[in-house]
Tab-separated table of C-alpha atoms and ligand atoms in Angstrom:
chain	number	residue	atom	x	y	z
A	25	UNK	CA	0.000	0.000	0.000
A	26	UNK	CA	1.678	3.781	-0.945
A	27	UNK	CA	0.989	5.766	2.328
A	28	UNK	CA	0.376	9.560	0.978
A	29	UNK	CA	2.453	11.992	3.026
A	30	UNK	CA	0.297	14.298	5.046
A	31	UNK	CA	-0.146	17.802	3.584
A	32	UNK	CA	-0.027	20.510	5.602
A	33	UNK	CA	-2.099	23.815	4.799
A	34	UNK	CA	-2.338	24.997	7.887
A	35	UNK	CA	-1.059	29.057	8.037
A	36	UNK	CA	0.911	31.045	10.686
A	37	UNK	CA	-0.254	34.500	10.649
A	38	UNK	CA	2.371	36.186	12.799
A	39	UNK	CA	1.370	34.460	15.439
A	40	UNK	CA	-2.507	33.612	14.357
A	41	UNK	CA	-2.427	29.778	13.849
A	42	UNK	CA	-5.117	28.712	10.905
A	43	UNK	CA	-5.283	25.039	10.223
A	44	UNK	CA	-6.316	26.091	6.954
A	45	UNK	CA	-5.030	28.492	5.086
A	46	UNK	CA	-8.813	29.300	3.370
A	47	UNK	CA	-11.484	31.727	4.990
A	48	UNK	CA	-14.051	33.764	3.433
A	49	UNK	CA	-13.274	37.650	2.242
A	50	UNK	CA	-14.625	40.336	4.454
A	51	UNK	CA	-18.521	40.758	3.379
A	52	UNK	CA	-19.051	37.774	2.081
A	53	UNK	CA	-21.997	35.391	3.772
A	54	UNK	CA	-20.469	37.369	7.310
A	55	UNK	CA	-22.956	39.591	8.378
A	56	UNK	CA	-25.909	37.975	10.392
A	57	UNK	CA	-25.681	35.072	13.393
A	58	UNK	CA	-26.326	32.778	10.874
A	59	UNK	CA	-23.649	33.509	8.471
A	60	UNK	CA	-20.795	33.746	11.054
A	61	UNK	CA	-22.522	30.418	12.660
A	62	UNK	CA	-22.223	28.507	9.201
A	63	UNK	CA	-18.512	29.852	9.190
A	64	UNK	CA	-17.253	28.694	12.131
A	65	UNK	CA	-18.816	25.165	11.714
A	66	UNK	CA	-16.967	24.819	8.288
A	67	UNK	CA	-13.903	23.995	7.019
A	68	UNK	CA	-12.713	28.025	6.109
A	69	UNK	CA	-9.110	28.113	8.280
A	70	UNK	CA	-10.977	31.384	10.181
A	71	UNK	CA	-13.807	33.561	10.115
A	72	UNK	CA	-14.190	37.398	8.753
A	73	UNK	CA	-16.751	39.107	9.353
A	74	UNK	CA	-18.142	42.146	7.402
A	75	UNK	CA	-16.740	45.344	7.958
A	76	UNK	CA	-18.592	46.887	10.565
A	77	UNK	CA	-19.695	50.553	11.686
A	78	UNK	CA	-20.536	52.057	15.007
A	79	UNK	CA	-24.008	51.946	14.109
A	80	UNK	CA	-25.966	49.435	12.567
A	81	UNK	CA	-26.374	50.340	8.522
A	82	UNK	CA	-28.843	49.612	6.169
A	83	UNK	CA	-26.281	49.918	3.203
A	84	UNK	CA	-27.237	51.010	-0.256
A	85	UNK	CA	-30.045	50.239	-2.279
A	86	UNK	CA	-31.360	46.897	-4.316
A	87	UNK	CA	-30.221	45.806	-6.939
A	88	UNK	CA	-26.475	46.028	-5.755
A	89	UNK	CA	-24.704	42.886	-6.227
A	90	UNK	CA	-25.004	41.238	-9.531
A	91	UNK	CA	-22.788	38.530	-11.056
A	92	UNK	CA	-21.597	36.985	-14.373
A	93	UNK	CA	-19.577	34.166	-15.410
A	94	UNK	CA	-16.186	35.899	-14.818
A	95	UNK	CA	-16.968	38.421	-11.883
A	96	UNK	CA	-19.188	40.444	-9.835
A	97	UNK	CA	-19.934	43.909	-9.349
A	98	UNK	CA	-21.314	45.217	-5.978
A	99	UNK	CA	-22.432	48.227	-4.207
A	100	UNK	CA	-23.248	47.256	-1.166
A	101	UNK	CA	-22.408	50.421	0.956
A	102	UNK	CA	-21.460	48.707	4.124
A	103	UNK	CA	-24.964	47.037	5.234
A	104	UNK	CA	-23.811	45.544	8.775
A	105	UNK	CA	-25.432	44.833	12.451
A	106	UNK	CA	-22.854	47.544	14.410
A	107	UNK	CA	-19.754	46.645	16.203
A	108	UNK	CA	-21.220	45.905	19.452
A	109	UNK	CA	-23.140	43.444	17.452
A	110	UNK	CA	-20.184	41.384	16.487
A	111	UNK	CA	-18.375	41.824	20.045
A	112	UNK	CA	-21.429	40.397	21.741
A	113	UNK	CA	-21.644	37.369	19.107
A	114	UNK	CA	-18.132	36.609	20.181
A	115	UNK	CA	-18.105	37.846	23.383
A	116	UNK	CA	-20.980	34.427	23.816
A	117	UNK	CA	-19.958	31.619	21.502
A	118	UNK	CA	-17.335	29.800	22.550
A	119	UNK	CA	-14.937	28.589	19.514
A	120	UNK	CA	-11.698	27.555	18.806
A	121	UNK	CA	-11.109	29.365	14.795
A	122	UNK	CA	-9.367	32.428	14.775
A	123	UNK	CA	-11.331	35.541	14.286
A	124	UNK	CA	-10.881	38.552	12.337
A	125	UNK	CA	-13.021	41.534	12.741
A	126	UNK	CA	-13.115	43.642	9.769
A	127	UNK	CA	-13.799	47.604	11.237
A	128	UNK	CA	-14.827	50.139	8.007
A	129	UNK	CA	-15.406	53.107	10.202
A	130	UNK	CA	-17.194	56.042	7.815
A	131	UNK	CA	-14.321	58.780	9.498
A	132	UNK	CA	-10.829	58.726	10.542
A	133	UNK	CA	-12.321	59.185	13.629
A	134	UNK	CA	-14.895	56.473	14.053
A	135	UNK	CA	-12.075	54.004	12.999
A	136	UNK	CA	-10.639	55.070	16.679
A	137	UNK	CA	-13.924	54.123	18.037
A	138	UNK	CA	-14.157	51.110	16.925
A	139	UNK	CA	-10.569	50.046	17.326
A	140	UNK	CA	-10.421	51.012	20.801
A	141	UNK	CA	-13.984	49.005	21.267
A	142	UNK	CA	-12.208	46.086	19.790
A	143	UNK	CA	-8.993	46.174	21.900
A	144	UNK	CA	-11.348	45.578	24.830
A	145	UNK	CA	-12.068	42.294	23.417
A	146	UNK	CA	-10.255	38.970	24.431
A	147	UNK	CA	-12.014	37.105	21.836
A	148	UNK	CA	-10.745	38.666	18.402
A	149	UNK	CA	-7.540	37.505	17.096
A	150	UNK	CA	-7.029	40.718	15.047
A	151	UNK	CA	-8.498	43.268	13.467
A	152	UNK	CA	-8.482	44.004	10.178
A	153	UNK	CA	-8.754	47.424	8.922
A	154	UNK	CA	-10.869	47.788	5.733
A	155	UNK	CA	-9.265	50.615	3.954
A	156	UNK	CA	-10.268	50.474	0.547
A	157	UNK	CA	-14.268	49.913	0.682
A	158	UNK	CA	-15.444	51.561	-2.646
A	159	UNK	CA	-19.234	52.005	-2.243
A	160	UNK	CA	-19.571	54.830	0.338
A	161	UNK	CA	-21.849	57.211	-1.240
A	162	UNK	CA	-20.816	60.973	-0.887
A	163	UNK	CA	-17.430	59.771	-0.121
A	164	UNK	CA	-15.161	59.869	-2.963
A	165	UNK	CA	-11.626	59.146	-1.710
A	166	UNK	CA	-10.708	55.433	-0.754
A	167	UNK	CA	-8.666	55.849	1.962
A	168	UNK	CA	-6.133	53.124	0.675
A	169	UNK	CA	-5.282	55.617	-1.628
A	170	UNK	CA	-4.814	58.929	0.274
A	171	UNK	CA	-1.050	58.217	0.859
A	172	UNK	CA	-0.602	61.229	2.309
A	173	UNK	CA	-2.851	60.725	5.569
A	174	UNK	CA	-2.109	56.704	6.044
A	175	UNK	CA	1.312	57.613	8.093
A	176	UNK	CA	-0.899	60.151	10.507
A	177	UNK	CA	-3.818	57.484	10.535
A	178	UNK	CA	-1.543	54.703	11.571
A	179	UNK	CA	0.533	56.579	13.829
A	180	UNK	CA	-2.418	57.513	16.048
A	181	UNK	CA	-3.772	53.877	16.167
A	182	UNK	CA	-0.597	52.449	17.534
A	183	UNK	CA	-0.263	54.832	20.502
A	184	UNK	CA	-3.583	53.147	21.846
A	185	UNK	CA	-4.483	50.414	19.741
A	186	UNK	CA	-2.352	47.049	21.616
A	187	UNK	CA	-3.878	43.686	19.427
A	188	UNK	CA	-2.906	42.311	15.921
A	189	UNK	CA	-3.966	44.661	13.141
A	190	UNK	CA	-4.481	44.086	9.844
A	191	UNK	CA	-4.835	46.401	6.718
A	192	UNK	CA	-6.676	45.794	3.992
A	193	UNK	CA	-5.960	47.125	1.015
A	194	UNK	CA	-7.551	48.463	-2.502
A	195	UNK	CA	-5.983	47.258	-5.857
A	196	UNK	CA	-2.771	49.870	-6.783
A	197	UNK	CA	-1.980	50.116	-10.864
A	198	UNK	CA	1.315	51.317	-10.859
A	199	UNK	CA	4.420	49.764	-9.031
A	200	UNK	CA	5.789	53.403	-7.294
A	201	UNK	CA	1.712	53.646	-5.337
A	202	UNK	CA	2.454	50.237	-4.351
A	203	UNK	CA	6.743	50.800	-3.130
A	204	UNK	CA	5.280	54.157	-1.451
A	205	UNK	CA	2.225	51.923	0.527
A	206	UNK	CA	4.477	49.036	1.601
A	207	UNK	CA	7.384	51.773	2.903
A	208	UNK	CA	4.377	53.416	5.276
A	209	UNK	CA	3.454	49.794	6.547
A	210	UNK	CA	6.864	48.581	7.414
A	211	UNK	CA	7.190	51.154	9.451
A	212	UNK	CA	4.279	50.165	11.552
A	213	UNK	CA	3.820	46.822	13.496
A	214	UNK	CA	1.544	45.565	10.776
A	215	UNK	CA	0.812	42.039	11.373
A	216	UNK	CA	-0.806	41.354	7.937
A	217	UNK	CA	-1.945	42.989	5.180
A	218	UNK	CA	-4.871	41.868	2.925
A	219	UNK	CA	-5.009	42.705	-0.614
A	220	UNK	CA	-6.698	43.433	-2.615
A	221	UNK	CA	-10.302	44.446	-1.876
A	222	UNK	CA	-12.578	44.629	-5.724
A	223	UNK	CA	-11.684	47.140	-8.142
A	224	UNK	CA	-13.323	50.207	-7.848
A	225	UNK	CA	-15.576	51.870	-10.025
A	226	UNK	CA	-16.261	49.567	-12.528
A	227	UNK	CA	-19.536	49.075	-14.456
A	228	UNK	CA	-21.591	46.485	-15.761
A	229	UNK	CA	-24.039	46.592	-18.692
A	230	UNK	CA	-26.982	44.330	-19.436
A	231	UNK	CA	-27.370	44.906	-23.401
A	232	UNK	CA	-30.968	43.547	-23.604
A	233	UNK	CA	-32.355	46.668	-21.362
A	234	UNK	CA	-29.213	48.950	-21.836
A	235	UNK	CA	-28.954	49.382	-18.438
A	236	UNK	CA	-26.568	49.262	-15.794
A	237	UNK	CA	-27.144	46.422	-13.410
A	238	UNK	CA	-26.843	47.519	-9.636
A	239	UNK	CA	-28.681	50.611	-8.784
A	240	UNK	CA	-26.466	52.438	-6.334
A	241	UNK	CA	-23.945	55.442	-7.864
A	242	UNK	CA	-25.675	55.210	-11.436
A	243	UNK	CA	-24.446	51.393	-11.815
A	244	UNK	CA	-20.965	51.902	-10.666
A	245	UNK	CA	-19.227	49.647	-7.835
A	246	UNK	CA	-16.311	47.270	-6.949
A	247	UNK	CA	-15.331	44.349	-9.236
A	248	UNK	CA	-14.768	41.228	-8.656
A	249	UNK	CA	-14.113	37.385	-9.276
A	250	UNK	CA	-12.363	35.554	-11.739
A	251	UNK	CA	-11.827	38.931	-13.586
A	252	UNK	CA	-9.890	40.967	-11.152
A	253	UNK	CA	-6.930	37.561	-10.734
A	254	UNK	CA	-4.679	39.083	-12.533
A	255	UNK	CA	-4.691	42.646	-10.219
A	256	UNK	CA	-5.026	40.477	-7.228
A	257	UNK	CA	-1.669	38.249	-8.289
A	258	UNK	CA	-0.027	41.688	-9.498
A	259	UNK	CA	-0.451	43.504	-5.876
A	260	UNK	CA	0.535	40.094	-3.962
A	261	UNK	CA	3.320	39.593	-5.614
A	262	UNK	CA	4.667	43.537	-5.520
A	263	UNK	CA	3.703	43.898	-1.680
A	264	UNK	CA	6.089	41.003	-1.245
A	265	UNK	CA	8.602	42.144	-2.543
A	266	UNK	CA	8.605	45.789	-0.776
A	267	UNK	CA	6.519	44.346	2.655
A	268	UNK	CA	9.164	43.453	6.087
A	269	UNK	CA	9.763	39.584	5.762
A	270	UNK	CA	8.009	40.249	9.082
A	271	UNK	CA	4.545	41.083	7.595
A	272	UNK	CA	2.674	38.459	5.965
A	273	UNK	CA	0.157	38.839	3.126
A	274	UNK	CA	-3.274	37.311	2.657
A	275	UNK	CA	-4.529	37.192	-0.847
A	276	UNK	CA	-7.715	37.619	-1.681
A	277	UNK	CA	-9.063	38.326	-5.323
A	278	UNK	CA	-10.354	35.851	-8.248
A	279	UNK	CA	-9.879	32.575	-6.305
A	280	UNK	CA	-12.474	30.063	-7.749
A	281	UNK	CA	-10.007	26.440	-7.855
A	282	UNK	CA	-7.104	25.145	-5.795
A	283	UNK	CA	-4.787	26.235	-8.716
A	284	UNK	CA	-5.613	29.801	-8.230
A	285	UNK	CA	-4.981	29.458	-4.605
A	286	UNK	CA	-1.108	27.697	-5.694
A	287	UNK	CA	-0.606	30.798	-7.695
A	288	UNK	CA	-1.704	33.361	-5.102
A	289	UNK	CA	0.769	31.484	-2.705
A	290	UNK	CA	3.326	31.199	-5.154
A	291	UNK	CA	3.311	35.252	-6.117
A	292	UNK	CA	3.587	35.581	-2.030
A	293	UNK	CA	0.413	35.177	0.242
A	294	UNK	CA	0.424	32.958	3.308
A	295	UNK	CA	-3.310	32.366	3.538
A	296	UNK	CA	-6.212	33.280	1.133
A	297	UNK	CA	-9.855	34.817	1.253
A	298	UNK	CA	-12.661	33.663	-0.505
A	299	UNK	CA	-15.085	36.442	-2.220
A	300	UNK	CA	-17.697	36.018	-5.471
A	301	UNK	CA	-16.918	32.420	-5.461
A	302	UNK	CA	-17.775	31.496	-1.970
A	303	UNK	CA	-21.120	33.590	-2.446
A	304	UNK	CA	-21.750	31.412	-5.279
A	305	UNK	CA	-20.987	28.075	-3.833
A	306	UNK	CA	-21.918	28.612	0.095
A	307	UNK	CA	-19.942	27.500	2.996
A	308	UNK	CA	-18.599	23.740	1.214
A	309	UNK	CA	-16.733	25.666	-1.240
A	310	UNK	CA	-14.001	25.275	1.821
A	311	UNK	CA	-13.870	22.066	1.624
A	312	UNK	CA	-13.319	21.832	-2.015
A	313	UNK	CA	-10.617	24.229	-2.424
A	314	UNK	CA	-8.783	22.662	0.504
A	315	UNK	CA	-9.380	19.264	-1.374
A	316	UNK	CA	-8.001	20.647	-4.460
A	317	UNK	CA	-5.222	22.410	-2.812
A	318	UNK	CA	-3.820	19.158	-1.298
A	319	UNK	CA	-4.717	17.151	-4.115
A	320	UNK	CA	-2.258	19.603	-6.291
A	321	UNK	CA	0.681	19.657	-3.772
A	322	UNK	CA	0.406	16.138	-3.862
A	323	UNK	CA	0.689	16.124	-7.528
A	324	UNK	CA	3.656	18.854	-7.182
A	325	UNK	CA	5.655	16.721	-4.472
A	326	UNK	CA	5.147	19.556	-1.637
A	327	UNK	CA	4.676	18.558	2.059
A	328	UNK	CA	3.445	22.079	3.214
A	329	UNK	CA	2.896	25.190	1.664
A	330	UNK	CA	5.624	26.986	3.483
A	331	UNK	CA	7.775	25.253	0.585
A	332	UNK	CA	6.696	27.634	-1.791
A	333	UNK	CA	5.247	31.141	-0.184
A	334	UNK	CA	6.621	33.926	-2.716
A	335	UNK	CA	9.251	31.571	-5.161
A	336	UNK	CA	7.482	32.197	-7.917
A	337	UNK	CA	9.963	32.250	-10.779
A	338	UNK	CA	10.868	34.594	-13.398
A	339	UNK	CA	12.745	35.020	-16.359
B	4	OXC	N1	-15.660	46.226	-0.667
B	4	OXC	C1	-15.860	46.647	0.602
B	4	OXC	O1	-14.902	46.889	1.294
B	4	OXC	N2	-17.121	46.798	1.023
B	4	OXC	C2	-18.231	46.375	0.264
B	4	OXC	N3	-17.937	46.199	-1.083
B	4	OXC	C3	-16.656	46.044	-1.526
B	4	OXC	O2	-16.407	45.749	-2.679
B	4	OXC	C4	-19.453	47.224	0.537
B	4	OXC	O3	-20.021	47.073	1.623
B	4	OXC	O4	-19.860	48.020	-0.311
């Protein structure tokens, strides 16, 4: 009989241990009791929750998700139950997955709020700072991409703010946005950073009716899915090679088969999120990926992923 070596997919997040390295993407099936009870129960490596507000929001209005073949677009404007909401949830169930609360405060100063709420907590493993959400309406700027305030921002939360923070981050275009980010972050005790969140302002058309599809900002909102891979490999792999050694990445962007997840690994995350696919498949789409993850590194000879985090080769 040929004994298979055991695979190991488990991730170390500076300290965070996942036993797998797949969870869902902040706002994705995260929002209610249900959701986050579905997530723990399955077999994602942690749970996310939506970003979350001071207040409970509504969000923006129907239609605002729609989906194709090769993506999504969405508008969803931040519809979530309120911080206290999530503290409480964890604050009663007793689990053993890590958890990540995702904070999208609507000011600089309501991110203070909340992250000062959340280092009361004992029960989240780390927050992580949603940066880059697209869909506010009447704000323009994604704050991933004011460069000039990020410094200030972060400089303020670490004087108070004591638990594991993460940042997540929009999609950047051009290498120099991307070299400028990663210098800001190293000089913080980042202990991930989560890229990328969809691309922003995109639109979808439905030819039939000429219209746009999702009703929020005349039709225009964050992309994502298979589409947006390519962006999503692009940003991995830049962040890195500018990020500290010390600061690891989690992809997030495209991921529908274990072969996507081998390539976001192999450009440089250490654990992956699951967005427009998981909201397509539901909560077993954990177990397949993690099935065809291992079923690939068998196929490639690897024990663990650890063997290949960033060796992606080049000409
Ligand atoms: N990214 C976010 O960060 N938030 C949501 N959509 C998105 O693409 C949202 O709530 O609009």
């Amino acid at each position: 009989m040929i004994m298979k070596k055991k695979i190991d997919i488990s991730a170390n997040i500076n300290g965070i241990k996942l036993a797998s390295c797949i969870m869902n993407a902040s706002g994705v099936l995260c929002t209610t009791e249900v959701d986050l009870n579905k997530l723990i129960v399955s077999s994602s490596g942690a749970v996310v929750t939506k970003s979350c507000t001071l207040k409970p929001r509504k969000g923006n209005l129907e239609p605002r998700y729609f989906e194709w073949n090769m993506g999504s677009i969405n508008s969803m404007g931040l519809p979530n139950l309120g911080i206290d909401f999530y503290l409480d949830f964890l604050e009663k169930k007793n689990h053993q997955k890590p958890f990540f609360l995702s904070i999208s405060g609507l000011t600089i100063e309501e991110n203070y709020i909340l992250l000062h709420k959340a280092n009361l907590s004992s029960h989240i493993s780390a927050v992580e700072l949603n940066l880059s959400c697209p869909n506010i309406i009447g704000k323009d700027q994604v704050l991933g991409y004011d460069f000039n305030n990020i410094s200030k921002i972060l400089e303020n939360i670490f004087k108070f703010y004591k638990k594991p923070l993460g940042i997540k981050l929009p999609p950047y275009f051009e290498n120099k946005h991307i070299q400028k980010m990663a210098f800001i972050l190293n000089k913080y005790p980042i202990s991930f950073v989560t890229c990328i969140n969809s691309l922003p302002n995109g639109l979808f058309i439905d030819i039939n009716k000429e219209t746009v599809v999702i009703q929020p900002k005349m039709g225009f909102g964050g992309i994502g899915g298979k589409t947006i891979k390519p962006f999503a490999l692009a940003n991995i792999r830049q962040f890195y090679t500018y990020l500290r050694k010390e600061i690891p990445i989690i992809g997030c962007g495209g991921i529908c088969s274990g072969e996507d997840i081998f390539e976001h690994i192999l450009c440089g995350a250490s654990a992956v999120q699951i967005g427009t696919q998981f909201i397509k498949e539901g909560v077993s789409i954990f177990d397949r990926l993690r099935k065809e993850l291992v079923h690939l590194l068998q196929k490639k000879k690897y024990t663990s992923i650890n063997r290949f985090i960033g060796k992606l080769n080049v000409f």
